[in-house]
Coordinates of C-alpha atoms in Angstrom, one line a residue:
Chain F
M1 CA 59.2 148.3 164.0
N2 CA 58.6 148.5 160.3
T3 CA 60.2 145.9 158.3
P4 CA 62.9 147.8 156.2
K5 CA 61.9 148.3 152.5
L6 CA 64.8 145.9 151.5
A7 CA 63.7 143.2 153.9
A8 CA 60.4 143.2 152.3
A9 CA 61.9 143.3 148.8
I10 CA 64.0 140.3 149.5
G11 CA 61.0 138.5 150.3
R12 CA 60.0 139.0 146.7
I13 CA 63.1 137.5 145.1
D14 CA 62.7 134.7 142.6
S15 CA 61.5 131.5 143.9
D16 CA 64.4 129.5 142.0
L17 CA 66.8 131.4 144.2
V18 CA 65.1 130.5 147.3
A19 CA 64.7 127.0 146.3
D20 CA 68.4 126.8 145.3
A21 CA 69.3 128.4 148.8
I22 CA 67.3 125.6 150.8
D23 CA 69.4 122.6 149.1
Y24 CA 72.6 124.5 148.4
K25 CA 75.7 122.5 149.4
P26 CA 78.9 124.4 148.9
Q27 CA 81.3 122.6 146.5
K28 CA 84.3 121.2 148.5
K29 CA 87.5 121.8 146.9
R30 CA 88.2 118.3 146.2
I31 CA 91.6 116.9 144.9
T32 CA 91.0 114.8 141.9
S33 CA 92.4 111.5 141.2
L34 CA 94.6 113.0 138.5
C35 CA 95.8 115.6 140.7
K36 CA 96.6 113.1 143.4
G37 CA 98.5 111.2 140.7
I38 CA 100.5 114.4 139.9
I39 CA 101.1 115.2 143.4
A40 CA 102.4 111.5 144.2
A41 CA 104.5 111.6 141.2
A42 CA 106.1 115.0 141.9
A43 CA 106.7 113.7 145.6
C44 CA 108.4 110.6 144.2
L45 CA 110.5 112.8 141.7
V46 CA 111.5 115.0 144.6
L47 CA 112.4 112.1 146.8
V48 CA 114.4 110.6 144.1
L49 CA 116.0 113.8 143.0
G50 CA 116.9 114.3 146.7
I51 CA 118.3 111.0 147.3
T52 CA 120.3 111.2 144.2
V53 CA 121.7 114.6 145.0
I54 CA 122.7 113.7 148.7
H55 CA 124.2 110.4 147.4
A56 CA 126.3 112.4 144.8
E57 CA 127.2 114.9 147.4
L58 CA 128.4 112.1 149.8
K59 CA 130.2 110.4 147.0
Q60 CA 132.0 113.7 146.5
Y61 CA 133.1 113.9 149.9
T62 CA 134.5 110.5 149.8
V63 CA 136.4 111.2 146.5
Q64 CA 137.7 114.6 147.7
N65 CA 139.0 113.2 151.0
N66 CA 140.5 110.2 149.2
I67 CA 138.8 107.7 151.5
Q68 CA 139.5 104.2 150.1
V69 CA 137.1 101.3 151.1
G70 CA 139.4 98.2 151.4
L71 CA 138.1 94.7 150.6
I72 CA 138.2 91.6 152.9
A73 CA 137.2 88.3 152.1
S74 CA 133.8 87.3 153.9
G75 CA 134.0 84.7 156.6
A76 CA 137.7 84.5 156.5
A77 CA 139.0 83.2 159.6
A78 CA 142.6 83.1 161.0
D79 CA 144.2 80.2 159.6
F80 CA 146.3 78.3 162.2
S81 CA 146.9 75.3 160.5
T82 CA 150.4 76.1 159.4
A83 CA 151.1 77.8 162.8
T84 CA 154.1 76.6 164.5
E85 CA 154.9 76.7 168.2
H86 CA 156.9 79.7 168.0
K87 CA 154.5 81.6 166.1
G88 CA 151.9 80.7 168.6
D89 CA 154.2 81.9 171.4
K90 CA 154.8 85.2 169.6
L91 CA 150.9 85.7 169.1
W92 CA 150.4 85.0 172.8
Q93 CA 153.1 87.4 174.0
A94 CA 151.8 90.1 171.8
N95 CA 148.4 89.7 173.3
Y96 CA 149.7 89.6 176.7
I97 CA 151.7 92.8 176.2
H98 CA 148.5 94.5 174.7
N99 CA 146.4 93.5 177.6
L100 CA 149.0 94.7 180.1
L101 CA 149.4 97.9 178.6
A102 CA 145.8 98.7 177.8
N103 CA 144.8 97.7 181.4
E104 CA 147.5 99.9 182.7
G105 CA 146.0 102.9 180.7
V106 CA 149.3 103.7 179.4
P107 CA 148.3 107.0 177.5
F108 CA 150.9 106.8 174.6
Y109 CA 150.4 103.0 174.0
G110 CA 149.0 102.5 170.4
C111 CA 149.1 98.9 169.6
C112 CA 150.9 95.7 169.8
F113 CA 150.9 92.8 167.4
Y114 CA 153.1 90.0 166.0
D115 CA 154.3 90.6 162.5
S116 CA 154.9 87.2 161.0
D117 CA 156.7 88.6 157.9
S118 CA 159.6 90.0 159.9
D119 CA 158.9 87.6 162.9
K120 CA 158.7 90.6 165.3
I121 CA 156.4 91.7 168.1
M122 CA 155.5 95.3 167.2
L123 CA 154.7 98.0 169.7
G124 CA 153.2 101.1 168.5
I125 CA 153.6 104.3 170.8
T126 CA 152.3 107.6 169.9
E127 CA 155.6 109.4 170.8
N128 CA 158.7 107.1 170.2
S129 CA 161.0 108.5 172.7
E130 CA 163.7 107.0 175.2
A131 CA 161.5 107.8 178.2
N132 CA 158.4 106.1 176.7
R133 CA 160.2 103.1 175.7
A134 CA 161.9 102.8 179.1
R135 CA 158.6 103.1 181.0
I136 CA 157.1 100.3 178.6
A137 CA 160.0 98.1 179.3
A138 CA 159.6 98.7 183.1
L139 CA 156.0 97.4 182.5
I140 CA 156.6 94.4 180.4
G141 CA 159.9 93.2 181.5
D142 CA 163.0 92.3 179.1
R143 CA 161.2 91.1 176.0
D144 CA 162.2 91.2 172.4
I145 CA 159.9 93.8 171.0
T146 CA 160.4 96.5 168.3
F147 CA 159.0 99.8 168.8
F148 CA 157.5 102.1 166.3
E149 CA 155.6 105.4 166.1
C150 CA 151.8 105.1 165.4
G151 CA 149.2 107.9 165.1
Y152 CA 146.8 106.9 167.5
S153 CA 146.6 105.8 171.2
F154 CA 144.7 102.8 172.0
Q155 CA 142.7 104.9 174.5
Y156 CA 141.5 107.1 171.7
L157 CA 140.6 104.3 169.5
E158 CA 138.8 102.7 172.4
E159 CA 136.8 106.0 172.9
L160 CA 136.0 106.1 169.2
Y161 CA 134.8 102.6 169.5
D162 CA 132.4 103.4 172.4
R163 CA 131.1 106.3 170.6
L164 CA 130.1 104.2 167.5
N165 CA 128.9 101.4 169.7
D166 CA 126.4 103.8 171.4
S167 CA 124.8 104.4 167.8
R168 CA 125.4 101.1 166.4
F169 CA 121.7 100.9 165.4
A170 CA 121.5 104.1 163.7
L171 CA 124.9 103.4 161.7
K172 CA 123.6 99.8 160.9
L173 CA 120.8 101.6 159.0
L174 CA 123.3 103.5 157.2
G175 CA 125.3 100.5 156.0
V176 CA 127.8 99.8 158.9
D177 CA 128.0 96.2 159.4
G178 CA 130.5 96.2 162.1
F179 CA 133.5 98.1 163.6
C180 CA 136.7 96.9 165.6
V181 CA 139.9 98.4 166.8
S182 CA 142.5 97.0 164.5
E183 CA 146.1 96.5 166.1
E184 CA 148.0 96.1 162.8
S185 CA 146.6 99.2 161.2
N186 CA 146.2 101.1 164.6
R187 CA 142.9 102.4 163.1
L188 CA 139.3 101.7 164.1
T189 CA 138.2 99.5 161.3
V190 CA 134.7 100.0 160.0
T191 CA 133.1 97.2 158.0
L192 CA 130.3 98.7 155.5
A193 CA 127.8 96.5 153.9
G194 CA 128.9 97.8 150.3
E195 CA 131.4 100.0 148.8
N196 CA 128.8 102.6 148.0
C197 CA 127.8 103.3 151.5
Y198 CA 128.9 106.9 151.5
A199 CA 126.4 108.2 154.1
A200 CA 128.1 105.5 156.4
I201 CA 131.5 106.8 155.7
Y202 CA 130.4 110.5 156.1
A203 CA 128.5 109.8 159.5
V204 CA 131.6 107.9 161.0
N205 CA 134.1 110.6 159.9
E206 CA 132.0 113.8 160.6
L207 CA 129.2 113.0 162.8
Y208 CA 131.2 110.6 165.1
D209 CA 134.4 112.7 164.7
C210 CA 136.4 109.8 163.5
R211 CA 138.2 111.3 160.7
G212 CA 141.5 109.8 160.0
A213 CA 141.3 107.3 162.7
A214 CA 138.9 105.2 161.0
E215 CA 139.5 102.8 157.9
F216 CA 136.8 101.4 155.7
V217 CA 136.5 97.9 154.4
T218 CA 133.8 96.0 152.7
A219 CA 133.5 92.1 152.8
V220 CA 133.7 90.4 149.3
Q221 CA 132.8 86.8 148.7
D222 CA 135.8 84.6 149.0
W223 CA 135.8 82.3 146.3
R224 CA 138.9 80.4 147.2
Chain Y
M1 CA 55.7 112.4 148.2
D2 CA 56.8 114.6 145.2
D3 CA 55.7 118.2 145.0
L4 CA 53.4 117.7 141.8
T5 CA 51.5 115.0 143.8
I6 CA 51.1 117.4 146.7
I7 CA 49.9 120.2 144.4
G8 CA 47.6 117.8 142.8
L9 CA 46.0 117.1 146.1
Y10 CA 45.3 120.7 146.8
F11 CA 43.8 120.9 143.4
A12 CA 41.7 118.0 144.4
R13 CA 40.8 119.9 147.6
S14 CA 42.1 116.7 149.5
E15 CA 42.8 117.7 153.2
Q16 CA 45.7 115.1 152.9
A17 CA 47.5 118.0 151.1
I18 CA 47.9 119.7 154.3
T19 CA 49.2 116.4 156.0
E20 CA 51.7 115.9 153.2
T21 CA 52.8 119.5 153.2
D22 CA 53.5 119.2 157.0
K23 CA 55.2 115.8 156.6
K24 CA 57.6 117.3 153.8
Y25 CA 58.0 120.9 154.7
G26 CA 56.9 121.3 158.4
R27 CA 60.4 121.2 159.7
L28 CA 61.3 123.9 157.1
C29 CA 58.5 126.1 157.9
R30 CA 59.0 125.9 161.7
S31 CA 62.8 126.7 161.3
V32 CA 62.0 129.8 159.1
A33 CA 59.1 130.9 161.5
C34 CA 61.3 130.4 164.5
S35 CA 64.2 132.3 162.9
I36 CA 61.9 135.2 162.8
L37 CA 59.6 135.0 165.9
P38 CA 61.1 134.4 169.4
D39 CA 57.9 132.8 170.6
A40 CA 57.4 129.2 169.7
E41 CA 53.6 129.5 170.0
D42 CA 53.6 132.4 167.5
A43 CA 55.9 130.4 165.2
D44 CA 53.5 127.5 165.3
E45 CA 50.5 129.7 164.7
C46 CA 52.4 131.1 161.5
V47 CA 53.2 127.6 160.3
N48 CA 49.3 126.9 160.6
D49 CA 48.4 130.1 158.9
T50 CA 50.9 129.0 156.1
Y51 CA 48.9 125.9 155.6
L52 CA 45.6 127.9 155.4
S53 CA 47.2 130.4 153.1
L54 CA 48.3 127.5 150.9
W55 CA 44.8 126.0 151.0
S56 CA 43.4 129.1 149.9
S57 CA 45.9 130.0 147.2
I58 CA 46.3 126.6 145.5
P59 CA 44.3 126.7 143.3
P60 CA 44.2 129.0 141.4
T61 CA 47.9 129.4 142.0
S62 CA 50.0 126.5 140.9
P63 CA 53.6 127.2 142.1
D64 CA 56.7 126.2 140.0
N65 CA 58.6 125.5 143.3
L66 CA 56.4 124.6 146.2
A67 CA 59.4 124.8 148.7
A68 CA 60.1 128.3 147.8
F69 CA 56.4 129.2 147.6
I70 CA 55.9 127.8 151.2
C71 CA 59.1 129.7 152.3
K72 CA 57.7 133.1 150.9
I73 CA 54.4 132.6 152.6
V74 CA 55.7 131.5 156.0
R75 CA 58.4 134.4 155.8
N76 CA 55.8 137.2 155.1
L77 CA 53.5 135.8 157.8
S78 CA 56.1 135.7 160.4
L79 CA 57.3 139.1 159.6
K80 CA 53.9 140.5 159.7
R81 CA 53.4 138.8 163.1
L82 CA 56.7 140.2 164.2
E83 CA 55.6 143.6 163.3
Y84 CA 52.4 143.1 165.1
N85 CA 54.1 141.9 168.3
N86 CA 57.0 144.4 168.0
A87 CA 56.4 146.7 171.2
L88 CA 56.4 143.7 173.4
K89 CA 58.3 140.9 171.9
R90 CA 61.2 141.7 169.5
S91 CA 63.4 139.0 168.1
R92 CA 66.9 140.1 168.5
S93 CA 68.6 138.0 165.7
V94 CA 65.9 139.3 163.2
T95 CA 66.3 143.0 164.4
V96 CA 70.2 142.4 163.9
S97 CA 69.5 141.2 160.4
L98 CA 67.1 143.9 159.6
S99 CA 69.5 146.7 160.9
E100 CA 72.3 145.3 158.6
L101 CA 69.9 145.8 155.6
E102 CA 69.0 149.3 156.8
S103 CA 72.5 150.2 156.1
V104 CA 72.0 149.2 152.3
L105 CA 68.7 151.0 151.8
S106 CA 67.3 153.2 154.3
G107 CA 63.8 154.1 155.1
G108 CA 61.4 151.8 156.7
N109 CA 58.5 153.6 155.3
A110 CA 55.7 151.5 153.7
A111 CA 56.5 151.1 150.0
S112 CA 54.1 150.3 147.2
E113 CA 53.6 146.7 146.0
L114 CA 55.1 147.8 142.5
E115 CA 58.0 149.3 144.2
L116 CA 58.7 146.1 146.2
D117 CA 58.1 143.9 143.1
T118 CA 60.7 146.1 141.1
L119 CA 63.1 146.0 144.0
G120 CA 62.8 142.4 144.3
K121 CA 63.4 141.8 140.7
L122 CA 66.6 143.9 140.9
I123 CA 67.9 142.0 144.0
S124 CA 67.2 138.8 142.1
D125 CA 69.2 140.0 139.1
F126 CA 72.0 141.2 141.4
L127 CA 72.1 137.8 143.3
R128 CA 72.2 135.8 140.0
H129 CA 75.5 137.6 139.3
E130 CA 77.0 136.7 142.6
S131 CA 79.0 133.6 143.4
A132 CA 76.8 130.7 144.5
D133 CA 78.4 130.8 148.0
A134 CA 77.9 134.4 148.3
R135 CA 74.4 134.3 147.1
N136 CA 73.2 131.7 149.2
V137 CA 74.8 132.9 152.3
F138 CA 72.9 136.2 151.7
I139 CA 69.6 134.5 151.1
R140 CA 70.0 132.2 154.3
R141 CA 70.8 135.3 156.3
Y142 CA 68.2 137.9 154.8
Y143 CA 65.4 135.6 153.6
F144 CA 65.4 132.8 156.2
F145 CA 66.9 135.0 158.9
D146 CA 69.5 132.4 159.8
S147 CA 72.3 133.4 162.5
L148 CA 75.6 133.8 161.5
G149 CA 76.5 130.7 163.5
D150 CA 73.9 128.4 161.7
I151 CA 75.1 129.6 158.1
A152 CA 78.5 128.9 159.1
K153 CA 77.7 125.5 160.5
R154 CA 75.3 124.7 157.4
Y155 CA 78.2 125.5 155.1
S156 CA 81.1 124.6 157.0
F157 CA 82.5 128.2 156.7
S158 CA 84.0 130.1 159.9
E159 CA 81.7 132.8 161.4
S160 CA 84.1 135.4 160.4
K161 CA 84.1 134.3 156.8
V162 CA 80.3 134.5 156.6
K163 CA 80.4 137.9 158.4
S164 CA 82.8 139.1 155.6
M165 CA 80.9 137.6 152.9
L166 CA 77.7 139.2 154.0
Y167 CA 79.6 142.7 154.4
H168 CA 81.0 142.5 150.8
T169 CA 77.7 141.5 149.5
R170 CA 75.8 144.3 151.0
K171 CA 78.4 146.6 149.8
R172 CA 78.1 145.5 146.3
L173 CA 74.3 145.4 146.4
K174 CA 74.3 149.1 147.6
A175 CA 76.5 150.0 144.7
F176 CA 74.3 148.0 142.4
L177 CA 71.0 149.6 143.6
E178 CA 72.6 153.1 143.4
K179 CA 73.6 152.4 139.8
E180 CA 70.2 151.2 139.0
G181 CA 68.9 154.6 140.2
I182 CA 67.5 153.4 143.5
D183 CA 67.6 156.1 146.2
C184 CA 69.7 154.6 149.1

């Protein structure tokens, strides 16, 4: 085998080229600190813009659907200092009826509470028919109650409660402080960390399918 | 020890020059020789011959770059030894490298020294206009006869990238030589 002419000629290339090849290290494409800064700033900007856009969209959702966030006094507890024996008896009766009907699993039963303004025990049923009223009367006996038609059955509200309760930690991150079934409003009352927790409102209404059945409140400092 | 001091030792005819050369460039010499010669004994002999050649050529020669000078000697000696041993022992890797070059410039006939010098200058000119990566990959492959895997490892490239770089450099070299009136 003869060494090809070219191979022999390559043996005569300039020494500096050979010396360079001995020590050569390819330049790694390094990201300079300036580039790093620009990338970090751009990432922050995108993040801020993203959050702003999402927040605006969620706010728009709240406005468009006319969702109001009610205010409740924080730490406000039921004041029984002025409760009379009569009032106490009514409250007990309302509670008794509620427990009875809830345990019986009456599908059209909505809520039961004592309305101190009218001094009446109010009983909500999803369909205010003679047959339904008769069935309730058969269960609770002869009591002085006022029927009214309500939007949601207690069973349905309990189902929604369970649904939210299963995801309470995720909801907490979005700003849901707590939730409960409210007898008076016949709704699932969701307490928010603030008025602007639009993500929480969206999640409860759309992701957990509570639209209409949930009412939102936020606690405000009670200065009284 | 720096190169100038080693060259100084050669000029002073001190045998320490060989020791220091071996200490500094022994590994490089062996790697060049081993890339060309399959037999370790042959490679060692070539390295020793390289030191002898250095001893006889310095002085009067005073190389600008000792490393390149040594590489040139060890490469030439190794290729000569390979030619000598060709019938019995053939280094597959060098054969592959050489056959790649044959596609650029055909004809293995002995060329005159002048012709080889001219060609060497042209290749140097061509390589100077190549990117540093392409140039050094080319030299590692066809001067030092490194394997594709070794080049890929040395420069943190993939083997396919090295192969592709070599292919395109050879293509450009062929076009360049044709333009320069070299009969390919």
